[in-house]
Short mmCIF file of N, CA, C and O in Angstrom, two decimals:
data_model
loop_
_atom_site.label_atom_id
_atom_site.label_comp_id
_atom_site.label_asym_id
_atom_site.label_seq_id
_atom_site.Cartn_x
_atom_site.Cartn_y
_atom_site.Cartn_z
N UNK A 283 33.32 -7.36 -24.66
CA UNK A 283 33.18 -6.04 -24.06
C UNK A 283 32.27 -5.17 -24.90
O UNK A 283 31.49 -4.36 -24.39
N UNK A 284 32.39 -5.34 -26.10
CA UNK A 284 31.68 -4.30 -27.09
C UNK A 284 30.17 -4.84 -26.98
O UNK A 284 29.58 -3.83 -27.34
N UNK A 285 29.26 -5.69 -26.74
CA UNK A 285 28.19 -6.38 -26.55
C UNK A 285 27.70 -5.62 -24.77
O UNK A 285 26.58 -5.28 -24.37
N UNK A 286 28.85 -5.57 -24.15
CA UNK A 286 28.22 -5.00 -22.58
C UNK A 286 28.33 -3.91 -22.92
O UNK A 286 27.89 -3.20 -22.02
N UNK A 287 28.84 -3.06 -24.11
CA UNK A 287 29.15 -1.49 -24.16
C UNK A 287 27.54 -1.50 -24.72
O UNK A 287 26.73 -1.00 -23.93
N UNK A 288 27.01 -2.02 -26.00
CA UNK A 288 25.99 -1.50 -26.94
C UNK A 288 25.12 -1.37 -25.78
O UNK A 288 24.70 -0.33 -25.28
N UNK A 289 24.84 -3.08 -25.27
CA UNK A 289 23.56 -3.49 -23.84
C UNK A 289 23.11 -2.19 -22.59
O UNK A 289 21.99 -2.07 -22.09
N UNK A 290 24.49 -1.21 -22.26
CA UNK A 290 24.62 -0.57 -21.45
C UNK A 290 23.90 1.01 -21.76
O UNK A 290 23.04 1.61 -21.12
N UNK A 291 24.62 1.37 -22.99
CA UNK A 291 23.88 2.51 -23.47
C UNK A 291 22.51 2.50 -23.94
O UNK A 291 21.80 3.50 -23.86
N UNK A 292 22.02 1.18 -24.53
CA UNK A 292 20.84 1.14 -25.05
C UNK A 292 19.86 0.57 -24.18
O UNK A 292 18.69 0.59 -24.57
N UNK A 293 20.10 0.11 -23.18
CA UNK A 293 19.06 0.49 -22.00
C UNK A 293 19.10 0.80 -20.78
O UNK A 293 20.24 1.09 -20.40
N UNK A 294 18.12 0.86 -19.82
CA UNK A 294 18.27 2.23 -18.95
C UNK A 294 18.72 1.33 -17.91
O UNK A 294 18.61 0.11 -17.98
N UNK A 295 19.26 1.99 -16.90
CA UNK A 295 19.87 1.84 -16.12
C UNK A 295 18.89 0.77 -14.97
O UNK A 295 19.59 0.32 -14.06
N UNK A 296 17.94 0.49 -14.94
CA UNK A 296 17.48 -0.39 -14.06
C UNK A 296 17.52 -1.87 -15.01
O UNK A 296 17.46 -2.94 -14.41
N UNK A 297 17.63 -1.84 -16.53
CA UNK A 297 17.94 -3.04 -16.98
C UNK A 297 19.05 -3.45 -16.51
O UNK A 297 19.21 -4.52 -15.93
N UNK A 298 19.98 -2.53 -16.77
CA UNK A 298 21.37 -2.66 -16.83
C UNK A 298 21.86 -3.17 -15.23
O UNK A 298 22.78 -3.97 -15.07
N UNK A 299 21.38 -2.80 -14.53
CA UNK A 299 21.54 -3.34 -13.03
C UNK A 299 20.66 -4.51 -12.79
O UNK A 299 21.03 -5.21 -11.85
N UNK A 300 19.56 -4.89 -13.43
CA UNK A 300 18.92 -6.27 -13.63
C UNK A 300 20.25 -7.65 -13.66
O UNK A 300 20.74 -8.53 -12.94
N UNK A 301 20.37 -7.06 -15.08
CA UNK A 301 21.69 -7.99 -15.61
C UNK A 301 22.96 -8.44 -14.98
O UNK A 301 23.47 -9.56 -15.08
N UNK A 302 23.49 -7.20 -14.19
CA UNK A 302 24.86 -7.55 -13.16
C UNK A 302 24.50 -7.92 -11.46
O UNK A 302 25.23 -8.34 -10.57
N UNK A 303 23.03 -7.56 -11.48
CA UNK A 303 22.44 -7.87 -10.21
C UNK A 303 23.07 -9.04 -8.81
O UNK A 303 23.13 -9.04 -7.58
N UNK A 304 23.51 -10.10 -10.16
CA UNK A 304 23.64 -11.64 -9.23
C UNK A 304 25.45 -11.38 -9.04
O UNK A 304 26.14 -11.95 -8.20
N UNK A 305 25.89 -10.43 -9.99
CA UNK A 305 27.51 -10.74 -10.36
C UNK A 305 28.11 -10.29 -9.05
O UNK A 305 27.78 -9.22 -8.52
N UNK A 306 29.05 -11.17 -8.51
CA UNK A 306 30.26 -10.55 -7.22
C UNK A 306 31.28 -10.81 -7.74
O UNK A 306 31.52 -11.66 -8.59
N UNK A 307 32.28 -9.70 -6.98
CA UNK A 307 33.49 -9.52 -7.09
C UNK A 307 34.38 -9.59 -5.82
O UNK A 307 34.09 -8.90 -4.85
N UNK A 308 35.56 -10.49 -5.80
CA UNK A 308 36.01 -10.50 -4.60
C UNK A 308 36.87 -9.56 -4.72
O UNK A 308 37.55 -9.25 -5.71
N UNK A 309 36.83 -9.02 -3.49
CA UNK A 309 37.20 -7.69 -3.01
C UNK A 309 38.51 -7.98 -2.44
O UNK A 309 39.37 -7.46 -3.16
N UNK A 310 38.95 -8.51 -1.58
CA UNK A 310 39.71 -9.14 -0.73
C UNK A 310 40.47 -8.62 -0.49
O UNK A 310 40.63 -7.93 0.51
N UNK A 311 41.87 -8.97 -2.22
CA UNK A 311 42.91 -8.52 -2.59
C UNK A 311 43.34 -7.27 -2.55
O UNK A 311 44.55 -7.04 -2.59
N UNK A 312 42.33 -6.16 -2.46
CA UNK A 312 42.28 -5.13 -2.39
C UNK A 312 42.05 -4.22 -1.42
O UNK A 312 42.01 -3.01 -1.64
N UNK A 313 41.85 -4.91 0.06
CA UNK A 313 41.35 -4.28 1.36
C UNK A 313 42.32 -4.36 2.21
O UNK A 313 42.85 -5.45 2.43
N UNK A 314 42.83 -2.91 3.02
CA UNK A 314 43.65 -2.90 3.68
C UNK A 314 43.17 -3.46 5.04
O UNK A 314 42.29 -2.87 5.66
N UNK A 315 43.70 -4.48 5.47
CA UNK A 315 43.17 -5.12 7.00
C UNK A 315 43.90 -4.57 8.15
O UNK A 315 43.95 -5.14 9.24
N UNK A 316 44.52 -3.34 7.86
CA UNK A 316 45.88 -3.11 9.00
C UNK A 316 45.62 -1.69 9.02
O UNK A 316 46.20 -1.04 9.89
N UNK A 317 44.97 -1.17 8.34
CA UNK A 317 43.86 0.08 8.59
C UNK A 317 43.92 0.93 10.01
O UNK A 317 43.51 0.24 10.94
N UNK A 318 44.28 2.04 10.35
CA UNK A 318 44.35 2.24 11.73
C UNK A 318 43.08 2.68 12.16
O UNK A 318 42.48 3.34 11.31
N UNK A 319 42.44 2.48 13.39
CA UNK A 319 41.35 2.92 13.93
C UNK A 319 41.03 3.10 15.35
O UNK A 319 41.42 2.06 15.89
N UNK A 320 40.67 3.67 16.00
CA UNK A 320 40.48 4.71 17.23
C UNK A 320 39.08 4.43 17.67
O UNK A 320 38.19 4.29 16.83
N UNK A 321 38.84 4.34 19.13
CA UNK A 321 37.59 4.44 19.67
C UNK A 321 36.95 5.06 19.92
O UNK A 321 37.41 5.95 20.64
N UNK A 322 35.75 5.13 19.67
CA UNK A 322 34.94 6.30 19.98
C UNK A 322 35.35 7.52 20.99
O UNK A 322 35.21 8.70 20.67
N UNK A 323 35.74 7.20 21.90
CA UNK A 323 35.79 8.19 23.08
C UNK A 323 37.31 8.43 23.06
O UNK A 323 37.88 8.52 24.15
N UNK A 324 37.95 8.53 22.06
CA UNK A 324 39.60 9.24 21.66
C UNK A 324 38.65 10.55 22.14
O UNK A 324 37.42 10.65 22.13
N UNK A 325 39.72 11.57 22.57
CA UNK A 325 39.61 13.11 22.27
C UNK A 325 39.94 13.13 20.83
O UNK A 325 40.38 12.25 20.08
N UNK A 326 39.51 14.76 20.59
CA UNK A 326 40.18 15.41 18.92
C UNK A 326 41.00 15.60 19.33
O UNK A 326 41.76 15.02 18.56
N UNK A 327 41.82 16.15 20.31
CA UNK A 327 43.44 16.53 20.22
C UNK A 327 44.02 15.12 19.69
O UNK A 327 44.72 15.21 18.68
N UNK A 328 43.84 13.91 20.20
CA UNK A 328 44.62 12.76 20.20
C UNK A 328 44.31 12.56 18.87
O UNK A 328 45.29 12.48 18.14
N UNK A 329 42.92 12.42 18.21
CA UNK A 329 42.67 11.96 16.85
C UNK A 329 43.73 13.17 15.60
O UNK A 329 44.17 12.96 14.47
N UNK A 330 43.79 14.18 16.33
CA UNK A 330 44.45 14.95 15.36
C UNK A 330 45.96 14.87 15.32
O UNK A 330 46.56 14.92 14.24
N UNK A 331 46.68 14.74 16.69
CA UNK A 331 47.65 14.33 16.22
C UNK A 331 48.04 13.04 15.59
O UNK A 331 49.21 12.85 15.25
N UNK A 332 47.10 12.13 15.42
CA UNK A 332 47.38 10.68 14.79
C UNK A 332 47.34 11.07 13.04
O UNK A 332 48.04 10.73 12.09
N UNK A 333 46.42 11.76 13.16
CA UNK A 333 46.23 12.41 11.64
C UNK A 333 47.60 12.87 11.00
O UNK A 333 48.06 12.40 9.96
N UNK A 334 48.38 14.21 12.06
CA UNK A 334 49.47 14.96 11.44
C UNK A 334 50.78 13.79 11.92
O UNK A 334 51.87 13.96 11.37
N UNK A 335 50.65 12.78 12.78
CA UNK A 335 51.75 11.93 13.03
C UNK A 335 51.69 11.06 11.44
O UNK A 335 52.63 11.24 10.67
N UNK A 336 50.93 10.45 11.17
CA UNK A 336 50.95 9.04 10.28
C UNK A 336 50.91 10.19 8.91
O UNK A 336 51.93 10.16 8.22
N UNK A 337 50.06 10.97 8.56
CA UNK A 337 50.07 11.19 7.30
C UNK A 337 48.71 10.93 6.70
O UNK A 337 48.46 10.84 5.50
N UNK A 338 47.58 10.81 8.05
CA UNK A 338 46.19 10.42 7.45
C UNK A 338 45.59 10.76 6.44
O UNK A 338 46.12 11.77 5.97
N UNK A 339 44.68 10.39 5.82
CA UNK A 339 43.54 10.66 4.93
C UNK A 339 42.32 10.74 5.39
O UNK A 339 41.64 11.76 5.45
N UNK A 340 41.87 9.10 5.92
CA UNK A 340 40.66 8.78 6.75
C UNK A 340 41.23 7.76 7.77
O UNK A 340 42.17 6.97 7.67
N UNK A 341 40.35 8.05 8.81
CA UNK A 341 40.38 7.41 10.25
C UNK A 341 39.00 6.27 10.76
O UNK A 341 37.82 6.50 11.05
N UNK A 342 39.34 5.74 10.73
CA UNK A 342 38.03 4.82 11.23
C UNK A 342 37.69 4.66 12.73
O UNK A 342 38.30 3.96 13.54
N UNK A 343 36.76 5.33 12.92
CA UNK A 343 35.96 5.48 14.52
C UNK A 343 35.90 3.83 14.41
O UNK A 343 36.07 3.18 13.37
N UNK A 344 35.50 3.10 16.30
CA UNK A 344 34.92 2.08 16.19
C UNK A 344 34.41 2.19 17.38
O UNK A 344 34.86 3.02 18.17
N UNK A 345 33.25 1.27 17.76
CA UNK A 345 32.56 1.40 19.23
C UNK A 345 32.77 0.00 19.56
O UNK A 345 33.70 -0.68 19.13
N UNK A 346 31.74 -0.43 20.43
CA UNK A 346 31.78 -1.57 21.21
C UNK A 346 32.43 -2.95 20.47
O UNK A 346 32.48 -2.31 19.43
N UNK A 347 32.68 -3.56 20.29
CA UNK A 347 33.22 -4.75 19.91
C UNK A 347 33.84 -4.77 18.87
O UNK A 347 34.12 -5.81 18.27
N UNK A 348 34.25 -3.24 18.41
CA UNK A 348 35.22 -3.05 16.77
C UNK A 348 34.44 -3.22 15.74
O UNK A 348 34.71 -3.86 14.73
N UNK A 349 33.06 -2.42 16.08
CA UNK A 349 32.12 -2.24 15.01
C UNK A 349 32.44 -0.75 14.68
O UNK A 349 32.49 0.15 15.52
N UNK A 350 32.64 -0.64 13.45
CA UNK A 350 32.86 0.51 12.43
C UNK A 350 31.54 1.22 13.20
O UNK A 350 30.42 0.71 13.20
N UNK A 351 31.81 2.25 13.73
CA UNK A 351 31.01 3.58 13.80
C UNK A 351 30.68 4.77 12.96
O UNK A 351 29.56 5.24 12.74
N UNK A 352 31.85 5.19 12.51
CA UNK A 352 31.87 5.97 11.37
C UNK A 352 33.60 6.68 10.87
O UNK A 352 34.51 6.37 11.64
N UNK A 353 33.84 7.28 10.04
CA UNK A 353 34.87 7.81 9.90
C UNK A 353 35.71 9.33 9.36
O UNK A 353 35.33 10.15 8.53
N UNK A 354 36.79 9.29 10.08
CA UNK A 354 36.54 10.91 9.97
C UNK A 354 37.91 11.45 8.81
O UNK A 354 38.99 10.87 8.87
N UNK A 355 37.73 12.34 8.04
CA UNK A 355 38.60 12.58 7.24
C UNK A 355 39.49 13.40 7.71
O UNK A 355 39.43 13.62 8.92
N UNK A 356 40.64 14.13 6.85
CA UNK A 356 41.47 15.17 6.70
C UNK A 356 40.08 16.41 6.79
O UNK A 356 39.80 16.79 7.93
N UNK A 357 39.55 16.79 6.04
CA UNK A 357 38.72 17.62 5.95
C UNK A 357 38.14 17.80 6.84
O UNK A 357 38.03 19.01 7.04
N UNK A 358 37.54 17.05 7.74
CA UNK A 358 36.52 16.91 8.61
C UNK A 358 37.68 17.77 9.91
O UNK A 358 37.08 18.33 10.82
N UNK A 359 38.55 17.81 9.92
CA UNK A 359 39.70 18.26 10.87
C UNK A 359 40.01 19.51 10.67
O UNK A 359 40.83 20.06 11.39
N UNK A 360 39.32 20.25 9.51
CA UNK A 360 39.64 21.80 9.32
C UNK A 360 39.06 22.58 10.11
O UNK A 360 37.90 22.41 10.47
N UNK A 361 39.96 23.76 10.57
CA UNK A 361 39.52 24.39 11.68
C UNK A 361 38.12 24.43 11.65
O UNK A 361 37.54 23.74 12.49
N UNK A 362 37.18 25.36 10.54
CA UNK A 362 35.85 25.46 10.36
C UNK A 362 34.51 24.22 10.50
O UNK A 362 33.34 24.13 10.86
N UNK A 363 35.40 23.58 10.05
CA UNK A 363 34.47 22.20 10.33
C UNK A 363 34.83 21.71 11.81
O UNK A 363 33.88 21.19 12.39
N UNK A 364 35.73 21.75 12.34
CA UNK A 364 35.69 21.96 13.55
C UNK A 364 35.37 22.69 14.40
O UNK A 364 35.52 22.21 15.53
N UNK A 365 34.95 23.73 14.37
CA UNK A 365 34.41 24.99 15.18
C UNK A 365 32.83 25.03 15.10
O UNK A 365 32.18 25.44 16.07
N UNK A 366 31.99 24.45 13.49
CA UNK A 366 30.82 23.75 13.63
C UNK A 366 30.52 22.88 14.28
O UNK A 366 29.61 23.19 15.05
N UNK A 367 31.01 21.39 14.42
CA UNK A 367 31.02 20.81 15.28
C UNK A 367 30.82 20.96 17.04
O UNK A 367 29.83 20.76 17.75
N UNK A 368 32.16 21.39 17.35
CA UNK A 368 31.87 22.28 18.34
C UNK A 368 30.16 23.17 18.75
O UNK A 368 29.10 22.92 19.34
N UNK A 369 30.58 23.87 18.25
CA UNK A 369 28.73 24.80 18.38
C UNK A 369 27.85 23.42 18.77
O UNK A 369 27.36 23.22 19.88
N UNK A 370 27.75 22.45 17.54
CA UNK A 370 26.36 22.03 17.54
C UNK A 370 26.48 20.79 18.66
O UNK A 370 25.44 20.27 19.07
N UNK A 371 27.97 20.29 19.21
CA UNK A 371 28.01 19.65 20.78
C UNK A 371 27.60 20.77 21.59
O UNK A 371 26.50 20.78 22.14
N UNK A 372 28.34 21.62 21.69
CA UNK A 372 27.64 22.35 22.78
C UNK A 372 25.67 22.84 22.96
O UNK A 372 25.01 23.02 23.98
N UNK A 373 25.27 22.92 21.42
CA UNK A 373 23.72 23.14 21.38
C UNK A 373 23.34 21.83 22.20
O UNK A 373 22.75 21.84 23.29
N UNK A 374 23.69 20.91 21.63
CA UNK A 374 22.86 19.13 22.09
C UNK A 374 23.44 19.47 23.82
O UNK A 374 22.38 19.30 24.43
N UNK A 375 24.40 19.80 24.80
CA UNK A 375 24.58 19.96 25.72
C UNK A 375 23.54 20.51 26.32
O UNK A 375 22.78 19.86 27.05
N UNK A 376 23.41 21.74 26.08
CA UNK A 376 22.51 22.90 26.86
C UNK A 376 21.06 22.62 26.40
O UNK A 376 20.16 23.21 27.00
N UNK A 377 20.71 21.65 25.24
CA UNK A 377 19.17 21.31 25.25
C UNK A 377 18.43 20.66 25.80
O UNK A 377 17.23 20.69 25.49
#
């Protein structure tokens, strides 16, 4: 460890990513596969009560064939960030 500590500080960061470049790590053990996730075309009422039902953090959108679309947080659910939202659907509407 003390040899990857000196290697790390004493050169710059594109060496240093040279070197671990090829290295993987299996992830596996560590990925929740039971993850809850919602389809695109949920309403926010429904996505929000799934949020205040389960105890969410993050939500995983998915579209056509259970491809990850994107995902939406606790935060992303605050009134204000919701009321932006809002606005800028309704701008893309009326343009």
């Amino acid at each position: 460890m003390g040899d990857w500590k000196n290697l790390y500080y004493e050169q710059s960061y594109q060496q240093a990513f040279a070197l671990f470049e090829n290295v993987m790590i299996n992830l596996r053990p560590f990925v929740n596969t039971s993850a809850v996730a919602i389809q695109s075309s949920f309403s926010v009422a429904r996505m929000y009560v799934l949020f205040r039902s389960l105890g969410l953090r993050h939500l995983t959108i998915v579209g056509e064939g259970n491809h990850v679309v994107g995902i939406v947080t606790r935060k992303d659910l605050m009134e204000d960030r919701l009321e932006e939202a809002l606005r800028a659907h309704r701008q893309d509407i009326f343009d």
